[in-house]
């Protein structure tokens, strides 16, 4: 649900799913120095029809002007607001295995306003290590860290059996969003959001699509 000038409006999930893609392409256009774009051209870039694009964006206000198109920077700023990324998010990561370390080493988050400030693990050999400027801390200190550092998002890269219990602990400490890479569908209470990234499911979908071409 998104509030707009005191009024509550419901944005369809399908639209919300498309917003990050629109946002990413707008960011690219800004970097290229493009100032405006028609719904037809932008639709082509993002792979949706012009009417669909206009319908999607109309949920958030009247950005397009007849005969002018969209002001790219204005639209980018508005979508940033809609997605809540004009405000910075503080994140922690739990589980500093191969995947956890790859995410810690990714530089893309900061550019988008997501600050990873600490990582946590149960393995004493990892605790105390610095990875890409991020300190690995003892998992037993995570609740305090979340409370004291205004953490609102947690990234989970622990094995399946540890994920739900850790999610519950972090939610009790104040986390509002979980980006979950553990192969389990986490249960979260109302008011908390979870995005499950089941990486091998993507590979299985791909396998299904290429199965007839396999030797
Ligand atoms: P990946 O699956 O990311 O490639 P991996 O194979 O190196 O990692 P996993 O066994 O999946 O290792 O564990 C990922 C990390 O999660 C490890 O560093 C492990 O110590 C940590 N971990 C496991 N259980 C917990 C827990 N309860 N709390 C915190 N960290 C944990």
PDB file of C-alpha atoms and ligand atoms in Angstrom:
ATOM      1  CA  UNK A   1       0.000   0.000   0.000  1.00  0.00           C
ATOM      2  CA  UNK A   2       1.367   3.440  -0.874  1.00  0.00           C
ATOM      3  CA  UNK A   3       0.173   6.700   0.595  1.00  0.00           C
ATOM      4  CA  UNK A   4      -0.362   9.593  -1.722  1.00  0.00           C
ATOM      5  CA  UNK A   5      -1.297  12.979  -0.297  1.00  0.00           C
ATOM      6  CA  UNK A   6      -3.187  11.479   2.611  1.00  0.00           C
ATOM      7  CA  UNK A   7      -5.060   9.027   0.447  1.00  0.00           C
ATOM      8  CA  UNK A   8      -4.287   5.325   0.445  1.00  0.00           C
ATOM      9  CA  UNK A   9      -3.922   3.650  -2.927  1.00  0.00           C
ATOM     10  CA  UNK A  10      -3.242   0.051  -3.770  1.00  0.00           C
ATOM     11  CA  UNK A  11      -0.556  -0.636  -6.348  1.00  0.00           C
ATOM     12  CA  UNK A  12      -0.907  -4.007  -8.106  1.00  0.00           C
ATOM     13  CA  UNK A  13       1.936  -6.413  -7.337  1.00  0.00           C
ATOM     14  CA  UNK A  14       2.648  -6.844 -11.055  1.00  0.00           C
ATOM     15  CA  UNK A  15       3.333  -3.088 -11.309  1.00  0.00           C
ATOM     16  CA  UNK A  16       5.569  -3.122  -8.224  1.00  0.00           C
ATOM     17  CA  UNK A  17       7.526  -5.975  -9.793  1.00  0.00           C
ATOM     18  CA  UNK A  18       8.207  -3.911 -12.905  1.00  0.00           C
ATOM     19  CA  UNK A  19       9.299  -0.740 -11.071  1.00  0.00           C
ATOM     20  CA  UNK A  20      12.906  -1.787 -10.323  1.00  0.00           C
ATOM     21  CA  UNK A  21      13.426  -2.442 -14.028  1.00  0.00           C
ATOM     22  CA  UNK A  22      12.025   0.990 -14.969  1.00  0.00           C
ATOM     23  CA  UNK A  23      14.216   2.538 -12.290  1.00  0.00           C
ATOM     24  CA  UNK A  24      17.362   0.766 -13.491  1.00  0.00           C
ATOM     25  CA  UNK A  25      16.831   1.902 -17.086  1.00  0.00           C
ATOM     26  CA  UNK A  26      16.024   5.471 -16.032  1.00  0.00           C
ATOM     27  CA  UNK A  27      19.286   5.530 -14.098  1.00  0.00           C
ATOM     28  CA  UNK A  28      21.131   4.371 -17.230  1.00  0.00           C
ATOM     29  CA  UNK A  29      19.441   7.066 -19.347  1.00  0.00           C
ATOM     30  CA  UNK A  30      20.413   9.750 -16.811  1.00  0.00           C
ATOM     31  CA  UNK A  31      24.031   8.570 -16.939  1.00  0.00           C
ATOM     32  CA  UNK A  32      23.888   8.858 -20.729  1.00  0.00           C
ATOM     33  CA  UNK A  33      22.662  12.446 -20.386  1.00  0.00           C
ATOM     34  CA  UNK A  34      19.212  11.831 -21.897  1.00  0.00           C
ATOM     35  CA  UNK A  35      16.626  14.313 -20.560  1.00  0.00           C
ATOM     36  CA  UNK A  36      13.306  13.138 -21.914  1.00  0.00           C
ATOM     37  CA  UNK A  37      11.807  10.098 -23.561  1.00  0.00           C
ATOM     38  CA  UNK A  38       8.481   9.124 -25.101  1.00  0.00           C
ATOM     39  CA  UNK A  39       6.421   6.301 -23.616  1.00  0.00           C
ATOM     40  CA  UNK A  40       6.897   4.417 -26.886  1.00  0.00           C
ATOM     41  CA  UNK A  41      10.706   4.593 -26.732  1.00  0.00           C
ATOM     42  CA  UNK A  42      10.892   3.909 -23.020  1.00  0.00           C
ATOM     43  CA  UNK A  43       8.422   1.040 -23.394  1.00  0.00           C
ATOM     44  CA  UNK A  44      10.678  -0.475 -26.047  1.00  0.00           C
ATOM     45  CA  UNK A  45      13.709  -0.235 -23.759  1.00  0.00           C
ATOM     46  CA  UNK A  46      11.957  -1.892 -20.814  1.00  0.00           C
ATOM     47  CA  UNK A  47      10.011  -4.393 -22.924  1.00  0.00           C
ATOM     48  CA  UNK A  48       6.421  -3.285 -22.265  1.00  0.00           C
ATOM     49  CA  UNK A  49       3.898  -1.609 -24.567  1.00  0.00           C
ATOM     50  CA  UNK A  50       3.489   2.174 -24.387  1.00  0.00           C
ATOM     51  CA  UNK A  51      -0.113   1.924 -23.044  1.00  0.00           C
ATOM     52  CA  UNK A  52       0.985  -0.549 -20.375  1.00  0.00           C
ATOM     53  CA  UNK A  53       3.854   1.717 -19.347  1.00  0.00           C
ATOM     54  CA  UNK A  54       1.574   4.776 -19.150  1.00  0.00           C
ATOM     55  CA  UNK A  55      -0.944   2.786 -17.130  1.00  0.00           C
ATOM     56  CA  UNK A  56       1.785   1.598 -14.729  1.00  0.00           C
ATOM     57  CA  UNK A  57       3.213   5.066 -14.195  1.00  0.00           C
ATOM     58  CA  UNK A  58      -0.199   6.704 -13.834  1.00  0.00           C
ATOM     59  CA  UNK A  59      -0.520   4.938 -10.482  1.00  0.00           C
ATOM     60  CA  UNK A  60       2.023   7.378  -9.110  1.00  0.00           C
ATOM     61  CA  UNK A  61       1.021  10.663 -10.702  1.00  0.00           C
ATOM     62  CA  UNK A  62       0.926  12.416 -14.045  1.00  0.00           C
ATOM     63  CA  UNK A  63       4.498  12.419 -15.255  1.00  0.00           C
ATOM     64  CA  UNK A  64       4.109  12.266 -18.986  1.00  0.00           C
ATOM     65  CA  UNK A  65       3.182  15.296 -21.013  1.00  0.00           C
ATOM     66  CA  UNK A  66       1.387  15.037 -24.316  1.00  0.00           C
ATOM     67  CA  UNK A  67       3.891  15.613 -27.102  1.00  0.00           C
ATOM     68  CA  UNK A  68       6.834  15.832 -24.709  1.00  0.00           C
ATOM     69  CA  UNK A  69       7.111  12.421 -23.098  1.00  0.00           C
ATOM     70  CA  UNK A  70       8.652  11.824 -19.721  1.00  0.00           C
ATOM     71  CA  UNK A  71      11.158  13.985 -17.927  1.00  0.00           C
ATOM     72  CA  UNK A  72      13.617  11.241 -17.041  1.00  0.00           C
ATOM     73  CA  UNK A  73      15.121  12.755 -13.918  1.00  0.00           C
ATOM     74  CA  UNK A  74      11.716  13.664 -12.489  1.00  0.00           C
ATOM     75  CA  UNK A  75      10.388  10.180 -13.138  1.00  0.00           C
ATOM     76  CA  UNK A  76      13.527   8.603 -11.660  1.00  0.00           C
ATOM     77  CA  UNK A  77      13.213  10.684  -8.488  1.00  0.00           C
ATOM     78  CA  UNK A  78       9.535   9.890  -8.169  1.00  0.00           C
ATOM     79  CA  UNK A  79      10.077   6.143  -8.597  1.00  0.00           C
ATOM     80  CA  UNK A  80      12.905   6.330  -6.040  1.00  0.00           C
ATOM     81  CA  UNK A  81      10.425   7.846  -3.610  1.00  0.00           C
ATOM     82  CA  UNK A  82       7.760   5.277  -4.445  1.00  0.00           C
ATOM     83  CA  UNK A  83      10.254   2.441  -3.812  1.00  0.00           C
ATOM     84  CA  UNK A  84      11.568   4.118  -0.663  1.00  0.00           C
ATOM     85  CA  UNK A  85      15.146   4.306  -1.915  1.00  0.00           C
ATOM     86  CA  UNK A  86      15.555   8.046  -1.615  1.00  0.00           C
ATOM     87  CA  UNK A  87      15.921   7.257   2.085  1.00  0.00           C
ATOM     88  CA  UNK A  88      18.931   5.168   2.939  1.00  0.00           C
ATOM     89  CA  UNK A  89      18.546   1.602   4.232  1.00  0.00           C
ATOM     90  CA  UNK A  90      20.901   0.046   6.753  1.00  0.00           C
ATOM     91  CA  UNK A  91      21.529  -3.641   6.246  1.00  0.00           C
ATOM     92  CA  UNK A  92      23.251  -6.566   7.912  1.00  0.00           C
ATOM     93  CA  UNK A  93      24.162  -9.910   6.387  1.00  0.00           C
ATOM     94  CA  UNK A  94      24.099 -13.257   8.207  1.00  0.00           C
ATOM     95  CA  UNK A  95      26.118 -16.219   6.967  1.00  0.00           C
ATOM     96  CA  UNK A  96      29.555 -15.358   5.597  1.00  0.00           C
ATOM     97  CA  UNK A  97      29.948 -18.448   3.362  1.00  0.00           C
ATOM     98  CA  UNK A  98      30.688 -18.294  -0.365  1.00  0.00           C
ATOM     99  CA  UNK A  99      27.451 -16.563  -1.293  1.00  0.00           C
ATOM    100  CA  UNK A 100      27.546 -14.211   1.691  1.00  0.00           C
ATOM    101  CA  UNK A 101      31.076 -13.149   0.824  1.00  0.00           C
ATOM    102  CA  UNK A 102      30.150 -12.582  -2.819  1.00  0.00           C
ATOM    103  CA  UNK A 103      27.331 -10.262  -1.713  1.00  0.00           C
ATOM    104  CA  UNK A 104      29.599  -8.419   0.734  1.00  0.00           C
ATOM    105  CA  UNK A 105      32.030  -7.862  -2.127  1.00  0.00           C
ATOM    106  CA  UNK A 106      29.356  -6.490  -4.422  1.00  0.00           C
ATOM    107  CA  UNK A 107      29.585  -2.715  -4.684  1.00  0.00           C
ATOM    108  CA  UNK A 108      26.213  -2.187  -6.288  1.00  0.00           C
ATOM    109  CA  UNK A 109      24.097  -1.723  -3.142  1.00  0.00           C
ATOM    110  CA  UNK A 110      25.722   1.433  -1.830  1.00  0.00           C
ATOM    111  CA  UNK A 111      25.216   3.227  -5.117  1.00  0.00           C
ATOM    112  CA  UNK A 112      21.490   2.604  -4.664  1.00  0.00           C
ATOM    113  CA  UNK A 113      21.307   3.769  -1.044  1.00  0.00           C
ATOM    114  CA  UNK A 114      21.620   0.388   0.681  1.00  0.00           C
ATOM    115  CA  UNK A 115      24.366   0.397   3.311  1.00  0.00           C
ATOM    116  CA  UNK A 116      25.672  -2.950   4.483  1.00  0.00           C
ATOM    117  CA  UNK A 117      27.278  -2.138   7.799  1.00  0.00           C
ATOM    118  CA  UNK A 118      28.089  -5.533   9.359  1.00  0.00           C
ATOM    119  CA  UNK A 119      28.113  -9.258   8.725  1.00  0.00           C
ATOM    120  CA  UNK A 120      27.496 -12.032  11.250  1.00  0.00           C
ATOM    121  CA  UNK A 121      28.511 -15.667  11.464  1.00  0.00           C
ATOM    122  CA  UNK A 122      28.579 -18.514  13.961  1.00  0.00           C
ATOM    123  CA  UNK A 123      32.023 -19.731  12.877  1.00  0.00           C
ATOM    124  CA  UNK A 124      34.744 -18.375  15.216  1.00  0.00           C
ATOM    125  CA  UNK A 125      37.285 -18.617  12.390  1.00  0.00           C
ATOM    126  CA  UNK A 126      35.333 -16.017  10.433  1.00  0.00           C
ATOM    127  CA  UNK A 127      34.421 -13.729  13.341  1.00  0.00           C
ATOM    128  CA  UNK A 128      36.749 -10.707  13.449  1.00  0.00           C
ATOM    129  CA  UNK A 129      37.652 -10.890   9.752  1.00  0.00           C
ATOM    130  CA  UNK A 130      37.294  -7.820   7.532  1.00  0.00           C
ATOM    131  CA  UNK A 131      35.777  -8.383   4.092  1.00  0.00           C
ATOM    132  CA  UNK A 132      35.565  -5.433   1.721  1.00  0.00           C
ATOM    133  CA  UNK A 133      35.679  -3.097   4.746  1.00  0.00           C
ATOM    134  CA  UNK A 134      32.875  -4.970   6.549  1.00  0.00           C
ATOM    135  CA  UNK A 135      33.603  -6.580   9.915  1.00  0.00           C
ATOM    136  CA  UNK A 136      32.355 -10.117  10.572  1.00  0.00           C
ATOM    137  CA  UNK A 137      30.791 -10.247  14.047  1.00  0.00           C
ATOM    138  CA  UNK A 138      29.639 -13.011  16.355  1.00  0.00           C
ATOM    139  CA  UNK A 139      26.038 -14.023  15.628  1.00  0.00           C
ATOM    140  CA  UNK A 140      25.252 -13.772  19.337  1.00  0.00           C
ATOM    141  CA  UNK A 141      25.655  -9.993  19.165  1.00  0.00           C
ATOM    142  CA  UNK A 142      23.203  -9.490  16.303  1.00  0.00           C
ATOM    143  CA  UNK A 143      20.129  -8.353  18.251  1.00  0.00           C
ATOM    144  CA  UNK A 144      22.029  -5.575  20.011  1.00  0.00           C
ATOM    145  CA  UNK A 145      23.656  -4.502  16.773  1.00  0.00           C
ATOM    146  CA  UNK A 146      20.293  -4.272  15.001  1.00  0.00           C
ATOM    147  CA  UNK A 147      18.767  -2.226  17.819  1.00  0.00           C
ATOM    148  CA  UNK A 148      21.714   0.127  18.148  1.00  0.00           C
ATOM    149  CA  UNK A 149      22.329   0.751  14.463  1.00  0.00           C
ATOM    150  CA  UNK A 150      18.863   1.309  13.092  1.00  0.00           C
ATOM    151  CA  UNK A 151      19.032  -1.734  10.819  1.00  0.00           C
ATOM    152  CA  UNK A 152      15.920  -2.257   8.715  1.00  0.00           C
ATOM    153  CA  UNK A 153      17.003  -4.905   6.190  1.00  0.00           C
ATOM    154  CA  UNK A 154      18.746  -8.263   6.737  1.00  0.00           C
ATOM    155  CA  UNK A 155      20.327 -10.451   4.077  1.00  0.00           C
ATOM    156  CA  UNK A 156      20.216 -14.166   4.916  1.00  0.00           C
ATOM    157  CA  UNK A 157      22.848 -16.462   3.412  1.00  0.00           C
ATOM    158  CA  UNK A 158      22.952 -19.213   6.054  1.00  0.00           C
ATOM    159  CA  UNK A 159      21.996 -22.854   5.419  1.00  0.00           C
ATOM    160  CA  UNK A 160      18.307 -23.749   5.268  1.00  0.00           C
ATOM    161  CA  UNK A 161      18.058 -25.157   8.794  1.00  0.00           C
ATOM    162  CA  UNK A 162      19.348 -21.964  10.427  1.00  0.00           C
ATOM    163  CA  UNK A 163      17.368 -19.429   8.388  1.00  0.00           C
ATOM    164  CA  UNK A 164      13.940 -19.270  10.071  1.00  0.00           C
ATOM    165  CA  UNK A 165      15.271 -19.052  13.617  1.00  0.00           C
ATOM    166  CA  UNK A 166      17.664 -16.263  12.640  1.00  0.00           C
ATOM    167  CA  UNK A 167      14.897 -14.452  10.772  1.00  0.00           C
ATOM    168  CA  UNK A 168      12.677 -14.581  13.888  1.00  0.00           C
ATOM    169  CA  UNK A 169      15.479 -13.214  16.078  1.00  0.00           C
ATOM    170  CA  UNK A 170      16.238 -10.364  13.697  1.00  0.00           C
ATOM    171  CA  UNK A 171      12.559  -9.480  13.300  1.00  0.00           C
ATOM    172  CA  UNK A 172      12.170  -9.363  17.106  1.00  0.00           C
ATOM    173  CA  UNK A 173      15.109  -6.956  17.158  1.00  0.00           C
ATOM    174  CA  UNK A 174      13.453  -4.638  14.630  1.00  0.00           C
ATOM    175  CA  UNK A 175      14.270  -5.771  11.085  1.00  0.00           C
ATOM    176  CA  UNK A 176      11.444  -4.953   8.656  1.00  0.00           C
ATOM    177  CA  UNK A 177      12.670  -6.573   5.458  1.00  0.00           C
ATOM    178  CA  UNK A 178      14.502  -9.783   4.686  1.00  0.00           C
ATOM    179  CA  UNK A 179      16.346 -10.625   1.502  1.00  0.00           C
ATOM    180  CA  UNK A 180      16.500 -14.390   1.818  1.00  0.00           C
ATOM    181  CA  UNK A 181      18.927 -16.559  -0.144  1.00  0.00           C
ATOM    182  CA  UNK A 182      18.425 -19.682   1.997  1.00  0.00           C
ATOM    183  CA  UNK A 183      16.439 -22.368   0.144  1.00  0.00           C
ATOM    184  CA  UNK A 184      13.401 -22.109   2.414  1.00  0.00           C
ATOM    185  CA  UNK A 185      10.215 -20.018   2.299  1.00  0.00           C
ATOM    186  CA  UNK A 186      10.473 -17.912   5.425  1.00  0.00           C
ATOM    187  CA  UNK A 187       7.410 -17.147   7.510  1.00  0.00           C
ATOM    188  CA  UNK A 188       7.240 -13.559   8.658  1.00  0.00           C
ATOM    189  CA  UNK A 189       4.626 -11.654  10.651  1.00  0.00           C
ATOM    190  CA  UNK A 190       2.431  -8.897   9.225  1.00  0.00           C
ATOM    191  CA  UNK A 191       4.378  -5.692   8.744  1.00  0.00           C
ATOM    192  CA  UNK A 192       7.580  -7.518   7.749  1.00  0.00           C
ATOM    193  CA  UNK A 193       8.440  -8.224   4.114  1.00  0.00           C
ATOM    194  CA  UNK A 194      10.507 -10.989   2.644  1.00  0.00           C
ATOM    195  CA  UNK A 195      11.980 -11.439  -0.815  1.00  0.00           C
ATOM    196  CA  UNK A 196      13.075 -15.011  -1.430  1.00  0.00           C
ATOM    197  CA  UNK A 197      15.903 -15.502  -3.909  1.00  0.00           C
ATOM    198  CA  UNK A 198      15.963 -19.194  -4.534  1.00  0.00           C
ATOM    199  CA  UNK A 199      18.864 -19.240  -6.927  1.00  0.00           C
ATOM    200  CA  UNK A 200      18.644 -22.863  -8.029  1.00  0.00           C
ATOM    201  CA  UNK A 201      14.948 -22.414  -8.852  1.00  0.00           C
ATOM    202  CA  UNK A 202      16.021 -20.036 -11.625  1.00  0.00           C
ATOM    203  CA  UNK A 203      18.394 -22.697 -12.903  1.00  0.00           C
ATOM    204  CA  UNK A 204      15.647 -25.335 -12.794  1.00  0.00           C
ATOM    205  CA  UNK A 205      13.311 -23.057 -14.791  1.00  0.00           C
ATOM    206  CA  UNK A 206      16.088 -22.651 -17.322  1.00  0.00           C
ATOM    207  CA  UNK A 207      16.647 -26.406 -17.396  1.00  0.00           C
ATOM    208  CA  UNK A 208      12.959 -26.881 -18.194  1.00  0.00           C
ATOM    209  CA  UNK A 209      13.236 -24.432 -21.093  1.00  0.00           C
ATOM    210  CA  UNK A 210      16.369 -25.988 -22.617  1.00  0.00           C
ATOM    211  CA  UNK A 211      15.556 -29.640 -21.873  1.00  0.00           C
ATOM    212  CA  UNK A 212      14.568 -30.494 -25.437  1.00  0.00           C
ATOM    213  CA  UNK A 213      17.865 -29.114 -26.740  1.00  0.00           C
ATOM    214  CA  UNK A 214      19.957 -31.205 -24.350  1.00  0.00           C
ATOM    215  CA  UNK A 215      21.954 -34.056 -25.883  1.00  0.00           C
TER     216      UNK A 215
HETATM  217  P1  LIG B   1      27.245 -20.803   0.638  1.00  0.00           P
HETATM  218  O1  LIG B   1      26.019 -21.684   0.768  1.00  0.00           O
HETATM  219  O2  LIG B   1      26.959 -19.376   0.915  1.00  0.00           O
HETATM  220  O3  LIG B   1      28.025 -21.025  -0.616  1.00  0.00           O
HETATM  221  P2  LIG B   1      29.061 -22.350   2.257  1.00  0.00           P
HETATM  222  O4  LIG B   1      28.826 -23.579   1.478  1.00  0.00           O
HETATM  223  O5  LIG B   1      30.436 -21.800   2.318  1.00  0.00           O
HETATM  224  O6  LIG B   1      28.160 -21.147   1.863  1.00  0.00           O
HETATM  225  P3  LIG B   1      27.086 -22.894   4.310  1.00  0.00           P
HETATM  226  O7  LIG B   1      27.158 -24.189   5.018  1.00  0.00           O
HETATM  227  O8  LIG B   1      25.989 -22.695   3.326  1.00  0.00           O
HETATM  228  O9  LIG B   1      28.516 -22.584   3.742  1.00  0.00           O
HETATM  229  O10 LIG B   1      26.978 -21.744   5.413  1.00  0.00           O
HETATM  230  C1  LIG B   1      27.033 -20.381   5.072  1.00  0.00           C
HETATM  231  C2  LIG B   1      27.577 -19.634   6.291  1.00  0.00           C
HETATM  232  O11 LIG B   1      26.558 -19.592   7.274  1.00  0.00           O
HETATM  233  C3  LIG B   1      28.794 -20.289   6.929  1.00  0.00           C
HETATM  234  O12 LIG B   1      29.824 -19.321   7.037  1.00  0.00           O
HETATM  235  C4  LIG B   1      28.292 -20.749   8.292  1.00  0.00           C
HETATM  236  O13 LIG B   1      29.305 -20.658   9.285  1.00  0.00           O
HETATM  237  C5  LIG B   1      27.154 -19.752   8.555  1.00  0.00           C
HETATM  238  N1  LIG B   1      26.169 -20.220   9.509  1.00  0.00           N
HETATM  239  C6  LIG B   1      25.618 -21.442   9.630  1.00  0.00           C
HETATM  240  N2  LIG B   1      24.725 -21.486  10.639  1.00  0.00           N
HETATM  241  C7  LIG B   1      24.698 -20.258  11.182  1.00  0.00           C
HETATM  242  C8  LIG B   1      23.987 -19.637  12.258  1.00  0.00           C
HETATM  243  N3  LIG B   1      23.092 -20.306  12.986  1.00  0.00           N
HETATM  244  N4  LIG B   1      24.236 -18.350  12.523  1.00  0.00           N
HETATM  245  C9  LIG B   1      25.120 -17.652  11.794  1.00  0.00           C
HETATM  246  N5  LIG B   1      25.834 -18.154  10.778  1.00  0.00           N
HETATM  247  C10 LIG B   1      25.632 -19.448  10.467  1.00  0.00           C
END
